[in-house]
Tab-separated table of C-alpha atoms in Angstrom:
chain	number	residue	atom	x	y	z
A	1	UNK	CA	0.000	0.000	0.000
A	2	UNK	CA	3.000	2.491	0.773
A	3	UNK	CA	4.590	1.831	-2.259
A	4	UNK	CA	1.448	2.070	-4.142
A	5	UNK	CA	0.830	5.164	-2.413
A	6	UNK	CA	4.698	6.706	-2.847
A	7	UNK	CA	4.431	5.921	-6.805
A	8	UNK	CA	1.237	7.297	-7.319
A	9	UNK	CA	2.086	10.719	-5.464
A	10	UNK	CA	4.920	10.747	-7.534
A	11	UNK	CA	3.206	10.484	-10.712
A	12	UNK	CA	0.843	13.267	-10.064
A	13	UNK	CA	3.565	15.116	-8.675
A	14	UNK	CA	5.385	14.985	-12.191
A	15	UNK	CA	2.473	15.623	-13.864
A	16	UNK	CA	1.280	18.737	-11.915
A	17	UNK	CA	4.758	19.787	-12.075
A	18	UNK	CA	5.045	19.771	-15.474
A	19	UNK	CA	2.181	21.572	-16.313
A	20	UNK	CA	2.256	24.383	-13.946
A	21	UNK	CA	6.248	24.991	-15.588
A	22	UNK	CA	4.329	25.042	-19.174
A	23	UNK	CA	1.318	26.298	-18.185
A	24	UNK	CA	1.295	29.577	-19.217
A	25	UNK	CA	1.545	29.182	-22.955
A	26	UNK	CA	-1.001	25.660	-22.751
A	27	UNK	CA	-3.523	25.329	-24.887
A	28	UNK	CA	-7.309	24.364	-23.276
A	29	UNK	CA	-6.904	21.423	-25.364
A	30	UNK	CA	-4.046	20.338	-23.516
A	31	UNK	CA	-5.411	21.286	-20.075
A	32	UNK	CA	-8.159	19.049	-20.833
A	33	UNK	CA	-5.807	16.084	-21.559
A	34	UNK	CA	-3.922	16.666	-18.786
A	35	UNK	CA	-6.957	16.879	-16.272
A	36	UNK	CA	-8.265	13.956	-17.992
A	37	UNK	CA	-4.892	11.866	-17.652
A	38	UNK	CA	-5.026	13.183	-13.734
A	39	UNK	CA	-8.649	11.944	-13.024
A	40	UNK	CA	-8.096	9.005	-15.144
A	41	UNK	CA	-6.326	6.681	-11.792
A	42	UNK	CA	-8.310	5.135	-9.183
A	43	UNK	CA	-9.185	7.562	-7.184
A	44	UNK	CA	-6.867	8.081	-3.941
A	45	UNK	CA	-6.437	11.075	-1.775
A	46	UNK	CA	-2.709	12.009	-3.148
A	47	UNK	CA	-4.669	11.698	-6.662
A	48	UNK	CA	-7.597	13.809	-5.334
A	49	UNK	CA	-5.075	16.238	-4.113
A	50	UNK	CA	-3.028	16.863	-7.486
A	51	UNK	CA	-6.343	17.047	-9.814
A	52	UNK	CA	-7.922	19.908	-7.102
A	53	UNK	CA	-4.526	21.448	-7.658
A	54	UNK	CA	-4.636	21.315	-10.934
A	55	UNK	CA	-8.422	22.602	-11.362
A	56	UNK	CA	-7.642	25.496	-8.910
A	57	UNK	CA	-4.635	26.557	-11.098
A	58	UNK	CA	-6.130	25.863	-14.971
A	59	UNK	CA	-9.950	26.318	-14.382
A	60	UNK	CA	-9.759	30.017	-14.453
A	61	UNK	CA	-8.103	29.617	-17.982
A	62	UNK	CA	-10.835	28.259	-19.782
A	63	UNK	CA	-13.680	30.337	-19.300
A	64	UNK	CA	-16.896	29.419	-18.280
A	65	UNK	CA	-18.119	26.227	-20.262
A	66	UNK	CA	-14.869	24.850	-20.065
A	67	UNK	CA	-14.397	25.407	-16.302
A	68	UNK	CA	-17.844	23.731	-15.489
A	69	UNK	CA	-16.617	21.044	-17.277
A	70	UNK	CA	-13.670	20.508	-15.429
A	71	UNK	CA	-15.326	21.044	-12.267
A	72	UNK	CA	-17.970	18.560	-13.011
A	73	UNK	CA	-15.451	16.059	-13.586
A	74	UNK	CA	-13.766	16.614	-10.397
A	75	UNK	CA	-17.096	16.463	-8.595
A	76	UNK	CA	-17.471	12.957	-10.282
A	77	UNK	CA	-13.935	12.046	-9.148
A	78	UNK	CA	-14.725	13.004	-5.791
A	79	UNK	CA	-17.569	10.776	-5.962
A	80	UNK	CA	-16.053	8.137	-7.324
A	81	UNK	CA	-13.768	7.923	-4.547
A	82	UNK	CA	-16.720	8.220	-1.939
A	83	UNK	CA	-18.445	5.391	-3.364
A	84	UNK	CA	-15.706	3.036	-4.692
A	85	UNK	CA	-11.898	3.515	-4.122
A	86	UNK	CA	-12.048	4.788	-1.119
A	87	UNK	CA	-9.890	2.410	1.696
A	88	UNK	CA	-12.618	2.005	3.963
A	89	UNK	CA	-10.299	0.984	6.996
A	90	UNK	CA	-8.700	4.396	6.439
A	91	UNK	CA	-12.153	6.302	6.829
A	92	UNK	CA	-13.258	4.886	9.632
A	93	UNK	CA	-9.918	5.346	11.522
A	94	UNK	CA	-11.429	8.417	12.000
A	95	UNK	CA	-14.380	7.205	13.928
A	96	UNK	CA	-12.468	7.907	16.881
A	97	UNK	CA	-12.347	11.472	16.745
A	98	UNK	CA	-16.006	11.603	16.887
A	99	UNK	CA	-18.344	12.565	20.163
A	100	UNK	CA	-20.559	9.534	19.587
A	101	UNK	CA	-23.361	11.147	21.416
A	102	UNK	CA	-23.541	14.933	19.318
A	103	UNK	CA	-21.960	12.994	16.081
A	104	UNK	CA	-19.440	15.867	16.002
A	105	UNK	CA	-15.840	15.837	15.237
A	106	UNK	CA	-12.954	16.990	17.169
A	107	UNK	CA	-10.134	17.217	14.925
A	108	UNK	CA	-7.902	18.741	17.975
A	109	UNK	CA	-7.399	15.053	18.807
A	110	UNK	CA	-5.935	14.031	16.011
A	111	UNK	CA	-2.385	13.269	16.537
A	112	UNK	CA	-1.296	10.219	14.568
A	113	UNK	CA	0.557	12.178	11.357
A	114	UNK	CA	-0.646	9.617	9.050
A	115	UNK	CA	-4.565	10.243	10.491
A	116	UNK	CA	-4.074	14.256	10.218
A	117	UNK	CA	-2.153	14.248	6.665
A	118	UNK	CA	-5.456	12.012	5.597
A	119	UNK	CA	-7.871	14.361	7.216
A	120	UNK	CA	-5.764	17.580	5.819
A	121	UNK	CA	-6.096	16.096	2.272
A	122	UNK	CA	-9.620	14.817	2.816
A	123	UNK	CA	-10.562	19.258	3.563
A	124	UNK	CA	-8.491	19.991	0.926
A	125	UNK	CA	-10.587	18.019	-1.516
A	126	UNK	CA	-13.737	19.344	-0.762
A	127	UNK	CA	-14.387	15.895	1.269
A	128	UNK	CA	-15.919	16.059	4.968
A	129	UNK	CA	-16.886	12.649	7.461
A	130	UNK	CA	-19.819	12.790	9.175
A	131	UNK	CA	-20.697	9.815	12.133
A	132	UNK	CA	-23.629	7.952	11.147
A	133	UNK	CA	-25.196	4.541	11.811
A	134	UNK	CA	-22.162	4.071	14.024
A	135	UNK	CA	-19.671	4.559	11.145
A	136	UNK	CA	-18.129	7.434	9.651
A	137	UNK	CA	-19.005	8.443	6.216
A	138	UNK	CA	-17.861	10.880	3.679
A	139	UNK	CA	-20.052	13.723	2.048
A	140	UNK	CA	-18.454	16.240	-0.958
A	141	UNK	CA	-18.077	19.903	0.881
A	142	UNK	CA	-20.390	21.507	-1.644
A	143	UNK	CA	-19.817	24.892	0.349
A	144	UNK	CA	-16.133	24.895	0.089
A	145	UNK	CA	-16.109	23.511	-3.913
A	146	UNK	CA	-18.521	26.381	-4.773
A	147	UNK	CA	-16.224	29.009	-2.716
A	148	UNK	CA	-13.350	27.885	-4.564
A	149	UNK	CA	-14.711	27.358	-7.938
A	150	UNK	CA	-17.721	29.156	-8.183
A	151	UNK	CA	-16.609	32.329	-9.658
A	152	UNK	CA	-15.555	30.407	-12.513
A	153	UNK	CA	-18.335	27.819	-13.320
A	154	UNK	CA	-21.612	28.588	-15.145
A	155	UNK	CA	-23.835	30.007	-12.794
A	156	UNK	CA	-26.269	26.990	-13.107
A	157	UNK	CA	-23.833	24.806	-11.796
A	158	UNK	CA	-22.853	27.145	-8.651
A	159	UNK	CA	-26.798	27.061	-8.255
A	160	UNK	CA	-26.577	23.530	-8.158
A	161	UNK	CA	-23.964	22.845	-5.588
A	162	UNK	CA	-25.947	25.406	-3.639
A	163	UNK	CA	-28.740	22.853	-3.336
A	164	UNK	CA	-26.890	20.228	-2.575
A	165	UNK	CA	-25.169	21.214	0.137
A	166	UNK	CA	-29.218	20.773	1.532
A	167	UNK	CA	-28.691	17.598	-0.030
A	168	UNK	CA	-25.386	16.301	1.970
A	169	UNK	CA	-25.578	19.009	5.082
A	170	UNK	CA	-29.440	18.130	5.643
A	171	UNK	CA	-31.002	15.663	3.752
A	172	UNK	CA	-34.798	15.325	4.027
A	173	UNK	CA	-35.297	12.193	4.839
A	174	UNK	CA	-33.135	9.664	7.002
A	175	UNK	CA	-34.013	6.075	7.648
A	176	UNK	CA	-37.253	6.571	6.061
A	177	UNK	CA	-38.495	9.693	8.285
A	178	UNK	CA	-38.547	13.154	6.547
A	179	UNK	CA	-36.111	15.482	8.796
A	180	UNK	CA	-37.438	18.611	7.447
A	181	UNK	CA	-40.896	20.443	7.416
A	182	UNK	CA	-43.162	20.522	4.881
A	183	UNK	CA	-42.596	24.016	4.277
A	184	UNK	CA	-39.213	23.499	3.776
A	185	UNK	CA	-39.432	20.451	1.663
A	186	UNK	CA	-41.954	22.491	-0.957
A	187	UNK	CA	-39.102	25.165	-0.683
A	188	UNK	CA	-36.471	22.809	-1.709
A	189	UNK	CA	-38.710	22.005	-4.534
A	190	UNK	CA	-39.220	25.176	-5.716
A	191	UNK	CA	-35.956	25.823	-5.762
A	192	UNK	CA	-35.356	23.108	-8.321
A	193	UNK	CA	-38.058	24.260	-10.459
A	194	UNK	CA	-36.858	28.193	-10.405
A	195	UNK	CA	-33.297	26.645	-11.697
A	196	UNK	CA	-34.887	24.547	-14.426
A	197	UNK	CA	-36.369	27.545	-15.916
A	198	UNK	CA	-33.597	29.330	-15.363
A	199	UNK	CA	-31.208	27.303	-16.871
A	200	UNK	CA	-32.821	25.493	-19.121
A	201	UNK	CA	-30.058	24.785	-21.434
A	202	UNK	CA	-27.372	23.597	-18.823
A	203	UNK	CA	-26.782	20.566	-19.639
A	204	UNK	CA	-24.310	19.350	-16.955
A	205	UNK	CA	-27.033	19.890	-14.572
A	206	UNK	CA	-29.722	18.086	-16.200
A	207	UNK	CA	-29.790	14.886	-14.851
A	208	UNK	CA	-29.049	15.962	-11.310
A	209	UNK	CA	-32.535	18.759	-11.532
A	210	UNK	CA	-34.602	15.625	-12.634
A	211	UNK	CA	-33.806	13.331	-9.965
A	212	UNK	CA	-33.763	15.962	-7.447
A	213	UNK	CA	-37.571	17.216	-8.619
A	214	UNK	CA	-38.846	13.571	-9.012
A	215	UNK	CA	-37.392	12.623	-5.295
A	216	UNK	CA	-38.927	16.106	-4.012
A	217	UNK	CA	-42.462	15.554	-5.488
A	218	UNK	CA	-42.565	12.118	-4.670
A	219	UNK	CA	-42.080	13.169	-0.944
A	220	UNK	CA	-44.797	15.821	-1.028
A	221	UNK	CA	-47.643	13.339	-2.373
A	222	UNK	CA	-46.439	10.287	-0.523
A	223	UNK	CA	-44.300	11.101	2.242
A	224	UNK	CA	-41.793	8.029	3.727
A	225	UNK	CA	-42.343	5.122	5.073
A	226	UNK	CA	-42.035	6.119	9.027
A	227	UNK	CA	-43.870	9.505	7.699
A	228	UNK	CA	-46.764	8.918	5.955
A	229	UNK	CA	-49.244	11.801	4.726
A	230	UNK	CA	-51.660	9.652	5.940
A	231	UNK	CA	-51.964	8.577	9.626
A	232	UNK	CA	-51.438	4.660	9.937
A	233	UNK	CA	-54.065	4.938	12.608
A	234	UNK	CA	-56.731	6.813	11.895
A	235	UNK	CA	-56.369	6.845	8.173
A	236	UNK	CA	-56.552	10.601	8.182
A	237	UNK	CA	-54.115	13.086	5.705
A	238	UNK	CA	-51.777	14.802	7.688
A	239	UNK	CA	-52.958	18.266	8.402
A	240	UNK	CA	-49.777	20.060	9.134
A	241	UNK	CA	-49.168	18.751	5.361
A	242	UNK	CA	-52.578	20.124	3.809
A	243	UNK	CA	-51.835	23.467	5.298
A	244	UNK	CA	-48.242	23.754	3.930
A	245	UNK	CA	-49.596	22.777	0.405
A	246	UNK	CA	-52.333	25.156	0.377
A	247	UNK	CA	-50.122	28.010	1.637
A	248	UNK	CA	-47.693	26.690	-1.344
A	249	UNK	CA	-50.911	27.056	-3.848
A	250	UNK	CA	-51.701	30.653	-2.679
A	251	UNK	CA	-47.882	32.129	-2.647
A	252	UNK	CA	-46.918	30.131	-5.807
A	253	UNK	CA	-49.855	29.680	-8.392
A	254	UNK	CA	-48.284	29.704	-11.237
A	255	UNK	CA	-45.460	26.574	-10.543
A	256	UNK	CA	-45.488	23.321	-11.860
A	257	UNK	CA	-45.467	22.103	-8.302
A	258	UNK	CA	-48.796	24.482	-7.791
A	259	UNK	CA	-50.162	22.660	-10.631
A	260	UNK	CA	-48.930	19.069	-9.297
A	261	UNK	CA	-51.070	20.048	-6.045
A	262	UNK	CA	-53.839	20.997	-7.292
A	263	UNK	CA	-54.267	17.687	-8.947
A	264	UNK	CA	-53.300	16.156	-5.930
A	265	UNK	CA	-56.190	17.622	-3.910
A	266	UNK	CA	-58.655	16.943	-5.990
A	267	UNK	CA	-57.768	12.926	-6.201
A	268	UNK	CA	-57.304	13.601	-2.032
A	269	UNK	CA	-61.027	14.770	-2.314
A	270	UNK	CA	-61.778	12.054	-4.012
A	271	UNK	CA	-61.151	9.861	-1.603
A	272	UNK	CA	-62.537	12.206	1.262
A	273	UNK	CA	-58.934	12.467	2.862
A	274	UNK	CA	-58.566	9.498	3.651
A	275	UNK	CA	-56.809	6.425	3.417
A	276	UNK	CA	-56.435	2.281	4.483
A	277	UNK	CA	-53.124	1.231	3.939
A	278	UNK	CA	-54.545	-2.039	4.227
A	279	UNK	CA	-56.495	-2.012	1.200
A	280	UNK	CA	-54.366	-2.791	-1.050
A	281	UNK	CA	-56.499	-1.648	-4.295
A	282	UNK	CA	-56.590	1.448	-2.691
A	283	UNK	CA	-52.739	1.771	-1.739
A	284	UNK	CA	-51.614	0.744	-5.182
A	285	UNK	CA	-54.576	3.426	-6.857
A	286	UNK	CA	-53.112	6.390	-4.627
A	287	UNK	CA	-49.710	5.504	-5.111
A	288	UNK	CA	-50.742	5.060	-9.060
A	289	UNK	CA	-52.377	8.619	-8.833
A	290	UNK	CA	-49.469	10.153	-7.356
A	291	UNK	CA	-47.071	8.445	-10.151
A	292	UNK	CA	-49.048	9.776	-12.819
A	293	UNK	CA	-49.863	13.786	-11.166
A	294	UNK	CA	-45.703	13.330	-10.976
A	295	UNK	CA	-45.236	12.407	-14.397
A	296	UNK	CA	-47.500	15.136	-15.497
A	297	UNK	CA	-45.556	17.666	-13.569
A	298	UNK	CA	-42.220	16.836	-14.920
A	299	UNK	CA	-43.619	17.184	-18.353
A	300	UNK	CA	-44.704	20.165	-17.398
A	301	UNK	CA	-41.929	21.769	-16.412
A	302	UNK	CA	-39.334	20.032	-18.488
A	303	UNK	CA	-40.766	20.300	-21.291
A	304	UNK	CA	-40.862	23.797	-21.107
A	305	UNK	CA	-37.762	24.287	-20.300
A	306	UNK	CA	-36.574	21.855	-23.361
A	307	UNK	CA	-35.077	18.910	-20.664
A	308	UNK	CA	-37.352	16.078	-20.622
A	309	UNK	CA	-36.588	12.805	-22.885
């Protein structure tokens, strides 16, 4: 693993060292080969390291499109090494820097060198751990990747990473039980819909939007699991939920999402507010109804804006 580790720093090194001694005269093509070439490896933290280097020195130089571009990529990289390459004994030697009780870290602690170079590198990267379900996991700093690279990107994009640090920093739902209010969680979808129509012809942020707008609207009509919008109990629709959506209605008429509830309440009527969950026939028709008032919405709004398939 050292050796691994010393000839793969020393590959980026060479790399990044070669290019910031050319840089100057380098064409974006060759920036663009060079990133690619970086990002290319299994990602590691040295690797991580020299391609933020690299972005934070060559971005600037290729305007807008091209900057997004690269950033995107490194996003992805980052990613990649959240999901895949990353040495999972190495991320959860940092479980025990965590207060297990507040789930916060105390990075004061830290004195192994190897355990604070990783950390260093990890902040550096736009990575941060979190403690959850008694392990430590790792979340891209949107904040700190849009403060760095923001300036540069297409605003779309900046927009973006702006919503996801909702997405990483407070997710709405965890372990099946929405974490946010109602309010909030129409807000979130708004704010998805005012960037579609925004930026309609973005396409690096195309297929994050649609996920994020299915995932938000499916929430609003059918709520999780461990909170349903109907009451196991008494069958009844939530009523801290009706009252959020008909605020929504009145503030925001002419949205998608205004549309979407409207539909919604009049199937809800329908049905008298009420539901069985033990009726099958009429789970699967409300979850059916929902599917479809979705479907219609993203249409809607998509095709409008020129990004539905």
């Amino acid at each position: 693993m050292k050796i691994y580790r010393r000839v793969t720093m020393t590959l980026m090194g060479l790399i990044l060292c070669m290019a910031l001694v050319t840089g100057c005269g380098k064409s974006a093509e060759e920036i663009n080969e060079e990133f690619t070439q970086l990002i290319s490896a299994k990602a590691t933290p040295q690797s991580m390291e020299a391609a933020e280097e690299y972005a934070e020195t060559y971005a600037k130089k290729l305007g807008t499109d091209g900057a997004s571009n690269m950033i995107a990529q490194l996003e992805d990289y980052l990613t990649q090494y959240i999901n895949t390459d990353c040495d999972s004994l190495q991320v959860q030697s940092l479980a025990a820097y965590f207060h297990k009780e507040s789930g916060l870290m105390d990075e004061e602690r830290i004195k192994d060198a190897e355990t604070r170079e990783y950390y260093e590198i990890l902040k550096k990267v736009h990575i941060y751990p979190v403690y959850q379900e008694e392990k430590v996991q790792l979340r891209v700093n949107y904040t700190t990747l849009n403060e760095v690279f923001g300036q540069n990107i297409d605003p779309a994009l900046s927009r973006l990473y702006e919503i996801k640090v909702w997405v990483t920093d407070s997710p709405a739902t965890k372990n099946a039980t929405l974490q946010i209010g109602y309010d909030q969680l129409l807000g979130r979808a708004l704010a998805v819909e005012e960037l579609i129509d925004e930026y309609a012809d973005c396409v690096l942020i195309q297929e994050d939007v649609q996920w994020l707008y299915s995932t938000y609207l499916d929430l609003i009509m059918m709520g999780t699991t461990n909170t349903p919008v109907f009451d196991y109990a008494t069958g009844e629709f939530n009523s801290q939920a009706k009252s959020a959506y008909e605020d929504f209605q009145r503030e925001n008429g002419d949205t998608a999402i205004a549309w979407a509830l409207q539909e919604y309440f009049a199937y809800l009527q329908s049905i008298d507010y009420t539901m069985d969950y033990k009726d099958s026939t009429a789970s699967r028709l409300f979850f059916d109804s929902c599917h479809g008032i979705r479907m219609a919405a993203e249409k809607r709004v998509f095709k409008q804006n020129e990004l539905y398939d």
